[in-house]
mmCIF file of C-alpha atoms in Angstrom:
data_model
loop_
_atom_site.group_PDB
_atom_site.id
_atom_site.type_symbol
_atom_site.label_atom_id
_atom_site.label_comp_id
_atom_site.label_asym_id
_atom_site.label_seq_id
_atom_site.Cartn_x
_atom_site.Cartn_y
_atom_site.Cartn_z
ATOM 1 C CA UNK X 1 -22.908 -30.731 9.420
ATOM 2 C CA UNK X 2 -24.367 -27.935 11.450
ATOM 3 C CA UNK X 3 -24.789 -24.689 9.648
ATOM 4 C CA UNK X 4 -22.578 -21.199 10.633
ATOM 5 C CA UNK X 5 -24.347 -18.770 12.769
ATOM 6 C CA UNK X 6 -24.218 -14.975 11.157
ATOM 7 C CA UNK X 7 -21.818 -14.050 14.047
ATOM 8 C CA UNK X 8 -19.723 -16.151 13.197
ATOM 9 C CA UNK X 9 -19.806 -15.902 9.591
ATOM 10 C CA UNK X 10 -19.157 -12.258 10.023
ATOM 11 C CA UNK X 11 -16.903 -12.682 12.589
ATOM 12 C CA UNK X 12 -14.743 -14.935 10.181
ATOM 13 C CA UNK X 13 -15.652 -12.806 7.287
ATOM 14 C CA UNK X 14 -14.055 -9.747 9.037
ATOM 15 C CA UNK X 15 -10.695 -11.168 8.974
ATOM 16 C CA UNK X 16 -10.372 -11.157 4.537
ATOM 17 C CA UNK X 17 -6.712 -10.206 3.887
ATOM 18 C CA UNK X 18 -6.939 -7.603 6.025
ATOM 19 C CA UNK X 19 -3.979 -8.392 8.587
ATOM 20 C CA UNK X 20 -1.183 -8.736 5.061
ATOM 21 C CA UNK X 21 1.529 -8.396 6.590
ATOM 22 C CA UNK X 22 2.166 -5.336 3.661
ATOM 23 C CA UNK X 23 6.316 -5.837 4.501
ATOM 24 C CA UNK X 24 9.195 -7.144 5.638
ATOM 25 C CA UNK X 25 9.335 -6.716 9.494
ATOM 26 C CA UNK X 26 12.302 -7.974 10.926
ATOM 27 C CA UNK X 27 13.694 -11.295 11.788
ATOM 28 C CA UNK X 28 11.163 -13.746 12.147
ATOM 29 C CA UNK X 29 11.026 -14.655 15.888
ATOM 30 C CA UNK X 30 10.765 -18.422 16.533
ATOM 31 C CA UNK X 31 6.749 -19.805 17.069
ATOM 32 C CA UNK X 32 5.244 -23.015 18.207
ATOM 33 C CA UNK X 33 5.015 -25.795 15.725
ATOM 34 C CA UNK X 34 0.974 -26.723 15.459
ATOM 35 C CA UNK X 35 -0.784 -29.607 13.675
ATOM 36 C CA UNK X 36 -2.638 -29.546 10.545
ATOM 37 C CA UNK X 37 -5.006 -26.736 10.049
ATOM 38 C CA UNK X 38 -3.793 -25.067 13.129
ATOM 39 C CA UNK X 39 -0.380 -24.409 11.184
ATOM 40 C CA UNK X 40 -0.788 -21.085 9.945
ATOM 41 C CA UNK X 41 -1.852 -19.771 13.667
ATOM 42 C CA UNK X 42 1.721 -20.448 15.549
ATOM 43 C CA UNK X 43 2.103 -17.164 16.710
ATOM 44 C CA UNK X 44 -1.406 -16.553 17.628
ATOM 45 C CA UNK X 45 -1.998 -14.644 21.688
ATOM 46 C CA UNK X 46 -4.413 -17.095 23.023
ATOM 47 C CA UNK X 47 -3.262 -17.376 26.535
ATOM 48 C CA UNK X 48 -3.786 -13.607 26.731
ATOM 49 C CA UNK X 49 -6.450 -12.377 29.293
ATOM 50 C CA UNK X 50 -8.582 -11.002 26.633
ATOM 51 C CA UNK X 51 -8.864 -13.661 24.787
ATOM 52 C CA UNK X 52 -9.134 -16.283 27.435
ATOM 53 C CA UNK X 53 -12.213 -13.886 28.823
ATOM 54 C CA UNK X 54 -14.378 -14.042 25.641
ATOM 55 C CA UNK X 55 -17.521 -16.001 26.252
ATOM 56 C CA UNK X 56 -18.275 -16.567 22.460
ATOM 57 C CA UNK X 57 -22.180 -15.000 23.125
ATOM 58 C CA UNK X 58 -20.815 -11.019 23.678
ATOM 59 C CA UNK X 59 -17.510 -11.668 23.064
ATOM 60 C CA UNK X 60 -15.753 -13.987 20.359
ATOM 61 C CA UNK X 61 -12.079 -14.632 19.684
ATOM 62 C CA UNK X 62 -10.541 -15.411 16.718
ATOM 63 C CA UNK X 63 -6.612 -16.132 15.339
ATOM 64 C CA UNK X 64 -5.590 -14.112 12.219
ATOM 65 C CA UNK X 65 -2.897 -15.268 10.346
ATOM 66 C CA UNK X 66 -1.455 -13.439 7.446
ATOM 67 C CA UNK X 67 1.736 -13.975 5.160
ATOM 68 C CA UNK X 68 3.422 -13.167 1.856
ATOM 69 C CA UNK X 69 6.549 -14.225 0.373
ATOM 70 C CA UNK X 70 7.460 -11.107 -2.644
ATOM 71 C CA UNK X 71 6.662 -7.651 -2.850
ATOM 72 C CA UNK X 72 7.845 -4.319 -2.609
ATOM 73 C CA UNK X 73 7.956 -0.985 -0.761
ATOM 74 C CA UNK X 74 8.556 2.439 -2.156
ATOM 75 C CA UNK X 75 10.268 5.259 -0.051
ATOM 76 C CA UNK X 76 11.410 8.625 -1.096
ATOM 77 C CA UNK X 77 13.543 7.616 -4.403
ATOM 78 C CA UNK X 78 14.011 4.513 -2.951
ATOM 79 C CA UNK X 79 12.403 0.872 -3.662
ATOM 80 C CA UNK X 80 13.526 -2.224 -1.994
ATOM 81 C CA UNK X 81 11.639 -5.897 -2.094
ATOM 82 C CA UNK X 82 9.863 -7.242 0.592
ATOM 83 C CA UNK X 83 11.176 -10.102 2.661
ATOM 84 C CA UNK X 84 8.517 -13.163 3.856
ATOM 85 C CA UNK X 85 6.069 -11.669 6.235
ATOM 86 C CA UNK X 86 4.115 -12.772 8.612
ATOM 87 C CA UNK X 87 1.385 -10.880 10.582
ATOM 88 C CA UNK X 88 -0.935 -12.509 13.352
ATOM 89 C CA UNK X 89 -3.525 -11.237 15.904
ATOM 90 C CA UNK X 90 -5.577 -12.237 18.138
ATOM 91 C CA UNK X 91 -9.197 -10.426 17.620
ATOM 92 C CA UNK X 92 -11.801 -10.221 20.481
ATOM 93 C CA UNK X 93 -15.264 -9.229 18.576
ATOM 94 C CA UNK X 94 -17.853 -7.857 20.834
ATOM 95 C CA UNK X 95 -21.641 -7.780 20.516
ATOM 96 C CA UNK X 96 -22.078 -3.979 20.214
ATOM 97 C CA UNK X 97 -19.669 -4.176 16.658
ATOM 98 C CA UNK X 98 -16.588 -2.588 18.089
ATOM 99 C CA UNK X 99 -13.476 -5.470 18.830
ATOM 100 C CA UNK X 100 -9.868 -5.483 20.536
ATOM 101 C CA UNK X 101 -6.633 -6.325 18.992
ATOM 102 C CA UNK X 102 -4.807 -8.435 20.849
ATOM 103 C CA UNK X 103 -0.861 -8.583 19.592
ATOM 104 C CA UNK X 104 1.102 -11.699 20.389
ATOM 105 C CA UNK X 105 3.869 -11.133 22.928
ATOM 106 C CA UNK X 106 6.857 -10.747 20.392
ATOM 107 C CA UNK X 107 4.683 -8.063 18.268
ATOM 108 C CA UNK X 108 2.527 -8.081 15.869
ATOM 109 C CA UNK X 109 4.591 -8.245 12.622
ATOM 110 C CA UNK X 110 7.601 -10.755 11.765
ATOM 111 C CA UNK X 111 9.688 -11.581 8.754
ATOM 112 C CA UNK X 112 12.422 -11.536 7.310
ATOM 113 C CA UNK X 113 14.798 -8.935 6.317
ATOM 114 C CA UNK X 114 15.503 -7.509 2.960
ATOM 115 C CA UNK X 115 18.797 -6.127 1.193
ATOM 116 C CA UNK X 116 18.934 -2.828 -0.642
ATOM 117 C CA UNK X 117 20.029 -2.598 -3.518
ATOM 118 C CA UNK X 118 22.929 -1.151 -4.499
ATOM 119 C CA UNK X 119 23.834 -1.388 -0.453
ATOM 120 C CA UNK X 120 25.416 1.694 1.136
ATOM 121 C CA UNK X 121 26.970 2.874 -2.343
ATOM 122 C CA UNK X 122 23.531 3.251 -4.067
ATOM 123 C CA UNK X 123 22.199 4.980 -0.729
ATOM 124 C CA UNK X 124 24.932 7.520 -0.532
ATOM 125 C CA UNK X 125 27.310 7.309 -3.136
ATOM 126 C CA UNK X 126 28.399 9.683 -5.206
ATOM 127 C CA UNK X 127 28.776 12.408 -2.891
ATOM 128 C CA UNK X 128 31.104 16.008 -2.754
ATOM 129 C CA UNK X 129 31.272 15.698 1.277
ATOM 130 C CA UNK X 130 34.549 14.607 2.310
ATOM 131 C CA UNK X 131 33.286 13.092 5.245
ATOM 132 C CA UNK X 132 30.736 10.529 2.956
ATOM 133 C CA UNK X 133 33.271 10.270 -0.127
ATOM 134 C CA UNK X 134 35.892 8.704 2.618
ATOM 135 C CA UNK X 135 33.673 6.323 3.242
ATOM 136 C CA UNK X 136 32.582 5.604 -0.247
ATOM 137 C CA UNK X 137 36.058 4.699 -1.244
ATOM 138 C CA UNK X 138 36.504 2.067 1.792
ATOM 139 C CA UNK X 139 33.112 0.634 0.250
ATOM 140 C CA UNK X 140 34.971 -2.171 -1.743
ATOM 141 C CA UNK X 141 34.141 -5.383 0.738
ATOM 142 C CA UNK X 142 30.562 -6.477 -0.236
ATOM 143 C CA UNK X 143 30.272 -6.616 3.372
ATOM 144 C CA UNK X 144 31.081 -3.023 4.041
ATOM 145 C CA UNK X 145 28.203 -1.965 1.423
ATOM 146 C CA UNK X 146 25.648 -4.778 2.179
ATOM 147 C CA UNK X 147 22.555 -3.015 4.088
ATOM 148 C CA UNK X 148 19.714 -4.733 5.069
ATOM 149 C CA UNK X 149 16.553 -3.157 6.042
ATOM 150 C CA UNK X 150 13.742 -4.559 8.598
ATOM 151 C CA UNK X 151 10.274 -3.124 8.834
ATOM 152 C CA UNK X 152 9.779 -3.481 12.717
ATOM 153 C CA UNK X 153 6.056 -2.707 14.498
ATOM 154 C CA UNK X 154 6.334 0.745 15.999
ATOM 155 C CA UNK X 155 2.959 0.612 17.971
ATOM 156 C CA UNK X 156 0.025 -1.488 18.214
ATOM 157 C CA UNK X 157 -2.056 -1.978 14.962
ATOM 158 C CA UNK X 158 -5.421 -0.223 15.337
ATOM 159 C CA UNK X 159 -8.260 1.427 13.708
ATOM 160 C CA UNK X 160 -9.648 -1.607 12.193
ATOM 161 C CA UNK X 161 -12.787 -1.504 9.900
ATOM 162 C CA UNK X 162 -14.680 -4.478 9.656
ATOM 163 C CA UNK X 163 -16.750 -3.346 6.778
ATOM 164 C CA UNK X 164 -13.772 -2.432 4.977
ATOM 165 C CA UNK X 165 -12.495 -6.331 4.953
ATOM 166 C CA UNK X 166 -15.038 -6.808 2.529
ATOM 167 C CA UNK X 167 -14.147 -4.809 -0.053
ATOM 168 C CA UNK X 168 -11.085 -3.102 -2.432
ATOM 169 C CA UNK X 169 -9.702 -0.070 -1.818
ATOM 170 C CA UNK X 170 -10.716 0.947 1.399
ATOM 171 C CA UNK X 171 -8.327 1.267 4.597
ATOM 172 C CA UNK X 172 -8.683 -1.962 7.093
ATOM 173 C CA UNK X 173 -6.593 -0.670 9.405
ATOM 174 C CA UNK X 174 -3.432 0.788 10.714
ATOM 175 C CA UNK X 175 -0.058 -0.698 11.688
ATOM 176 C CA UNK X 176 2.514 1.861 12.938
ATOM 177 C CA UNK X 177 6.102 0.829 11.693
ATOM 178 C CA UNK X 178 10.047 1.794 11.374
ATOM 179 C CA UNK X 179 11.969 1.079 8.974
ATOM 180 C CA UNK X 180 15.313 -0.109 10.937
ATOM 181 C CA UNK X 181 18.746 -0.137 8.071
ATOM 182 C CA UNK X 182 21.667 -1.921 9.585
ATOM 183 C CA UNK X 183 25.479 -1.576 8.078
ATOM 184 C CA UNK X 184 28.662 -1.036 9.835
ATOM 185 C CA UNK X 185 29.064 2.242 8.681
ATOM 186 C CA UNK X 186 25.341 3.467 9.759
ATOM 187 C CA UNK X 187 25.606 1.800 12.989
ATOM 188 C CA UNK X 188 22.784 0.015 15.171
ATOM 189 C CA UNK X 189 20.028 2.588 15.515
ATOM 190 C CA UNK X 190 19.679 4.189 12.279
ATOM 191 C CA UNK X 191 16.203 4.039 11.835
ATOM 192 C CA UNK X 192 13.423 5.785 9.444
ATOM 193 C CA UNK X 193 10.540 7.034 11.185
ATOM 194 C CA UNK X 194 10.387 6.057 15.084
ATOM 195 C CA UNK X 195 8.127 5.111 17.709
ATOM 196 C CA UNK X 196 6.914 8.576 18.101
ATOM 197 C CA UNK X 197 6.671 9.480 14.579
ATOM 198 C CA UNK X 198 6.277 6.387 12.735
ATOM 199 C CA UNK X 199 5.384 5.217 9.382
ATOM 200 C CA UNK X 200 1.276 5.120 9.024
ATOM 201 C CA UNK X 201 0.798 1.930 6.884
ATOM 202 C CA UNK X 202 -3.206 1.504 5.974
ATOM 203 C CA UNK X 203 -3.078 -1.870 3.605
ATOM 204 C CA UNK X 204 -5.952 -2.423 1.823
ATOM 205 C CA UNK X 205 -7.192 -4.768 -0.786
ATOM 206 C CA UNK X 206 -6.489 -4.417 -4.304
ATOM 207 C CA UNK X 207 -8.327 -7.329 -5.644
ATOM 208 C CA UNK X 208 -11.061 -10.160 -4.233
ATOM 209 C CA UNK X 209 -9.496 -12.663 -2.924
ATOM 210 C CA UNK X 210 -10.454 -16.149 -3.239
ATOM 211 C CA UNK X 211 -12.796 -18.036 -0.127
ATOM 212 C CA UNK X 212 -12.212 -21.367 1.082
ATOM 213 C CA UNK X 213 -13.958 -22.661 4.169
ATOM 214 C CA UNK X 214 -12.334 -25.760 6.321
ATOM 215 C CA UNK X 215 -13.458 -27.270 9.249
ATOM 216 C CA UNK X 216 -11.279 -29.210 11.884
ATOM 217 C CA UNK X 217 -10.474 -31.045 15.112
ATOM 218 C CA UNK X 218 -9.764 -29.644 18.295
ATOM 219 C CA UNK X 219 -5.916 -30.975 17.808
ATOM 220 C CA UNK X 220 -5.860 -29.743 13.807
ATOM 221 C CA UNK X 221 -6.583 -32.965 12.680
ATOM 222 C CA UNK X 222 -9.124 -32.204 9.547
ATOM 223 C CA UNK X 223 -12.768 -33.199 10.346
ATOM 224 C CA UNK X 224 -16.155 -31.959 8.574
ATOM 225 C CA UNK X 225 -17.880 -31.878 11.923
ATOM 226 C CA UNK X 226 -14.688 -30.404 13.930
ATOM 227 C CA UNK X 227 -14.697 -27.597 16.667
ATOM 228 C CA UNK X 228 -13.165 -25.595 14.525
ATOM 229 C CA UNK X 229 -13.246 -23.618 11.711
ATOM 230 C CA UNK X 230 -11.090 -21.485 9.222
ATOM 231 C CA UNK X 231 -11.735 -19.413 6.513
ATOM 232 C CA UNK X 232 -8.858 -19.264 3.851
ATOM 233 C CA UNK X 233 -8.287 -15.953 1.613
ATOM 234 C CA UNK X 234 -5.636 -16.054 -1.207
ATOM 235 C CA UNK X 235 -4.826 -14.866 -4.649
ATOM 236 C CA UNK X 236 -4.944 -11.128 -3.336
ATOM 237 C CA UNK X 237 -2.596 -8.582 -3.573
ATOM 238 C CA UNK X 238 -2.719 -5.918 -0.637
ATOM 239 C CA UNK X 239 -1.287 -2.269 -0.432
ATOM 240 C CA UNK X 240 -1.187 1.241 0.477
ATOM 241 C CA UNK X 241 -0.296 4.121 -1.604
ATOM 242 C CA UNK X 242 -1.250 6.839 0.982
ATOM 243 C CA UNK X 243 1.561 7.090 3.825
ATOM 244 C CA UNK X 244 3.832 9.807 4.776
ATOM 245 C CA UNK X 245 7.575 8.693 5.427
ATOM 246 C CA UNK X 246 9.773 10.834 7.751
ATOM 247 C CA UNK X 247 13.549 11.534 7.589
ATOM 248 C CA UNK X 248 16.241 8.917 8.764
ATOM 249 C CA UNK X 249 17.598 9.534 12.719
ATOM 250 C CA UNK X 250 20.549 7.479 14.266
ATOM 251 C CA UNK X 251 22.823 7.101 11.416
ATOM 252 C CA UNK X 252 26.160 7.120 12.174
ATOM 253 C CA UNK X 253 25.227 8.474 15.286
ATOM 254 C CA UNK X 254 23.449 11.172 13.812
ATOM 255 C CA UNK X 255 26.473 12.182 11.371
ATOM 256 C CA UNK X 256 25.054 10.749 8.479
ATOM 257 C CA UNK X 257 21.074 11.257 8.646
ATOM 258 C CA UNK X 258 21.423 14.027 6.138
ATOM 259 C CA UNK X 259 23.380 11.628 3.641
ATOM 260 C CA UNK X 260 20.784 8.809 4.098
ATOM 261 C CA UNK X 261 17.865 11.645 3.325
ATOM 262 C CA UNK X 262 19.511 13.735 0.294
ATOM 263 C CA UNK X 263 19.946 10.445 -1.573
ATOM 264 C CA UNK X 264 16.444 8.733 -0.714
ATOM 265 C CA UNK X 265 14.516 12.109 -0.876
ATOM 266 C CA UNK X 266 13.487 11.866 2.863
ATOM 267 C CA UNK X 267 10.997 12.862 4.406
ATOM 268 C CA UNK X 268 8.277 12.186 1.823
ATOM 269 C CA UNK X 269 5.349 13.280 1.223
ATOM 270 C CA UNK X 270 1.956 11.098 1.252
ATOM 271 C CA UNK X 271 1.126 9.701 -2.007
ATOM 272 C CA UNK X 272 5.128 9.722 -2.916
ATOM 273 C CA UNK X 273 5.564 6.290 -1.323
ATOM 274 C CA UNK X 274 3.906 2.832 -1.964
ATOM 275 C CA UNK X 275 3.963 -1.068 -0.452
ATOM 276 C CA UNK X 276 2.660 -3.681 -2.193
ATOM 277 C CA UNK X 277 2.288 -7.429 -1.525
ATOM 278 C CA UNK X 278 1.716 -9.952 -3.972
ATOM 279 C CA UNK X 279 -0.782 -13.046 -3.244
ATOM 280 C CA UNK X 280 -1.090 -12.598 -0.175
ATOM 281 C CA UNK X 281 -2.800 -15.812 2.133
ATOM 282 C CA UNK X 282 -4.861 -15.009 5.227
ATOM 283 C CA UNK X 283 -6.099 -17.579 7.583
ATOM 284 C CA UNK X 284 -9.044 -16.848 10.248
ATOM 285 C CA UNK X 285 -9.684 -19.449 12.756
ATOM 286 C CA UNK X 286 -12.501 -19.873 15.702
ATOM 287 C CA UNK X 287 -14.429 -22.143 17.343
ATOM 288 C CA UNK X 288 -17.225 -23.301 14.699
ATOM 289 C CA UNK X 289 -20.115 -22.831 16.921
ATOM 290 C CA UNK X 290 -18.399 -20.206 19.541
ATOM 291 C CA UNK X 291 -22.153 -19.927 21.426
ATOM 292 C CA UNK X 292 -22.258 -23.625 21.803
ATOM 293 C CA UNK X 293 -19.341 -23.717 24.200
ATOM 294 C CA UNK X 294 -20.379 -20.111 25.891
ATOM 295 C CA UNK X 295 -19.293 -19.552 28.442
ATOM 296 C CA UNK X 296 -15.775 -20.622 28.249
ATOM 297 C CA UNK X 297 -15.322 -20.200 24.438
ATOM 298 C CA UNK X 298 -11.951 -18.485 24.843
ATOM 299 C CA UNK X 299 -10.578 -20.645 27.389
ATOM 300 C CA UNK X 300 -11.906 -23.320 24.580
ATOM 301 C CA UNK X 301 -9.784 -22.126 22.225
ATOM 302 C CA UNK X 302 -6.832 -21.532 24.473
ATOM 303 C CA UNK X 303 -7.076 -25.370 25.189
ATOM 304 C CA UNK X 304 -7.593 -26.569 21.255
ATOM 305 C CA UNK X 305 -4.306 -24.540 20.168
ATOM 306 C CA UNK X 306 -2.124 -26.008 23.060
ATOM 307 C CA UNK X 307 -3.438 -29.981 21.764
ATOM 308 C CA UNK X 308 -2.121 -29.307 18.375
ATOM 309 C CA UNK X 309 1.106 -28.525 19.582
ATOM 310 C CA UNK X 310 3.739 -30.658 18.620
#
C-alpha cells in the first residue's frame, strides 16, 4: 500500500468537520445516486471548470461532504430544531496555501425543513393589535398555524481557514444564510435576514472528532490499493455562538414584519443567538496519489465520480 504524500494528507486533513452543515437549509434538492464509498459525495461540483483544471501538483481537488440529522438554532427569543442537513463543496487547494470553493450548481447547503414550535400562535400570539388578534382567532386549523422554516444559502461560503479545521473553537469559515418562514398568513417571501444583509454563520468545532481513513476504487467499490481515498470525521458536534441576526422583511407583504420581530426579539445582537449540530459526519474524498495522475488529476476525478454512478 503506497504511503500518503503530506499534500495530500493536509489536503484531506483540511476538510475535519469543517463544512457541518450547522442547519436546516431548505428542501433537499434531488442528487445522483453513487456507489459505495462515493455515497456521501452525490452532490459534489466535479464537472465544474475549476475543478476539472486542477493538475493535482499546484492544484488539487477534493469533494466535501457534510451532514447531520438533530440540532438546534437560537434566534432572538426564539429556538427551533434543525432539520437533516447536508453541505458539500468542491475545494481546489493550490500550492501557495490559499484554495477556491467551488459550490455545486443547486447551492451549497440542502436539507430539510423544520417546524416551529408553537407555529404562527407562539410567533405572534397574544397580541393588542387588531390587525394580528384577527388573525390569531382564525388560527384554529393546524394548518393555518403550522410554519415551517428553511435555512437557505444567501451567498457563497468563504473565508475558509485551513488551520482552523484542526482544532476547537476557532472559525473555519463563513456561510451567508436566510432564514426563509413559510405560512399562509406570512405569505411567500417572508424572510429573516436577506441576500444583502444575511445571517453570518462561522461553525466551528466544539469537540475532536473521530479519524477514519478508507481507501477505494475508481467506481466506489472498496479496495486497499484504490485511486481513491476518504477521510471520515464523526462524533463531533459543530457550532457558532457569535452571529448577528437581522429583523424579518416580506411578511405579509410587509404588514406583519413588526409582529414577527416584537415576539422573536429581532434584530439580535451577536452573542444573543446560537446553532448547534449534534454528531456531525464529514467525508473528504481525492484521488490517493493526486501527483501520480498530474496532469489531469481533476479531469481524473471528474471521470471516477461519473463510474460510480448508478
Amino acid at each position: 500500500m503506497r504511503s500518503v504524500s503530506n499534500r495530500t494528507r493536509v489536503g484531506m486533513l483540511a476538510a475535519l468537520t469543517a463544512f457541518s452543515a450547522v442547519l436546516s437549509t431548505g428542501s433537499a434538492t434531488a442528487a445522483t445516486q453513487l456507489n459505495g464509498d462515493w455515497a456521501p459525495f452525490d452532490r459534489c461540483p466535479v464537472d465544474a471548470p475549476a475543478m476539472l483544471a486542477a493538475d493535482g501538483i499546484t492544484d488539487v481537488a477534493t469533494c466535501i461532504a457534510s451532514s447531520s440529522v438533530t440540532g438546534s438554532i437560537t434566534l432572538g427569543k426564539s429556538q427551533v430544531p434543525t432539520g437533516n442537513s447536508d453541505l458539500q463543496l468542491g475545494v481546489v487547494q493550490h500550492s501557495d496555501g490559499t484554495n477556491t470553493l467551488v459550490a455545486p450548481p443547486g447551492g451549497a447547503l440542502t436539507a430539510d425543513p423544520a417546524e416551529v414550535p408553537g407555529g404562527l400562535l407562539g410567533l405572534m400570539c397574544p397580541s393588542s393589535v387588531p390587525f394580528v388578534t384577527a388573525i390569531c382567532r382564525q388560527l384554529t386549523d393546524n394548518n393555518l398555524n403550522r410554519i415551517t422554516a428553511s435555512i437557505e444559502p444567501a451567498g457563497a461560503p468563504k473565508d475558509f481557514d485551513m488551520a482552523a479545521s484542526f482544532s476547537t473553537g476557532e472559525p473555519i469559515l463563513t456561510i451567508p444564510v436566510r432564514i426563509h418562514l413559510k405560512n399562509p398568513f406570512l405569505g411567500d417571501k417572508c424572510y429573516i435576514g436577506t441576500t444583502a444583509n444575511p445571517v453570518l454563520l462561522k461553525p466551528r468545532n466544539l469537540n475532536a472528532p473521530s479519524l477514519s481513513l478508507e481507501r477505494f476504487a475508481a467506481d466506489g467499490t472498496r479496495d486497499d490499493e484504490g485511486e481513491m481515498g476518504r477521510y471520515t470525521f464523526s462524533g463531533a458536534d459543530q457550532g457558532d455562538a457569535a452571529f448577528a441576526v437581522p429583523g424579518a422583511s416580506g411578511c405579509g407583504a410587509g404588514l406583519l414584519d413588526w409582529a414577527v420581530n416584537l415576539k422573536t426579539g429581532l434584530p439580535s445582537a451577536a452573542g444573543k443567538n446560537s446553532v448547534t449540530l449534534d454528531d456531525t459526519s464529514t467525508y473528504f474524498g481525492s484521488p490517493y496519489d493526486p501527483a501520480g495522475l498530474a496532469p489531469d488529476a481533476g479531469r481524473k476525478l471528474s471521470e471516477f465520480w461519473h463510474s460510480a454512478v448508478r
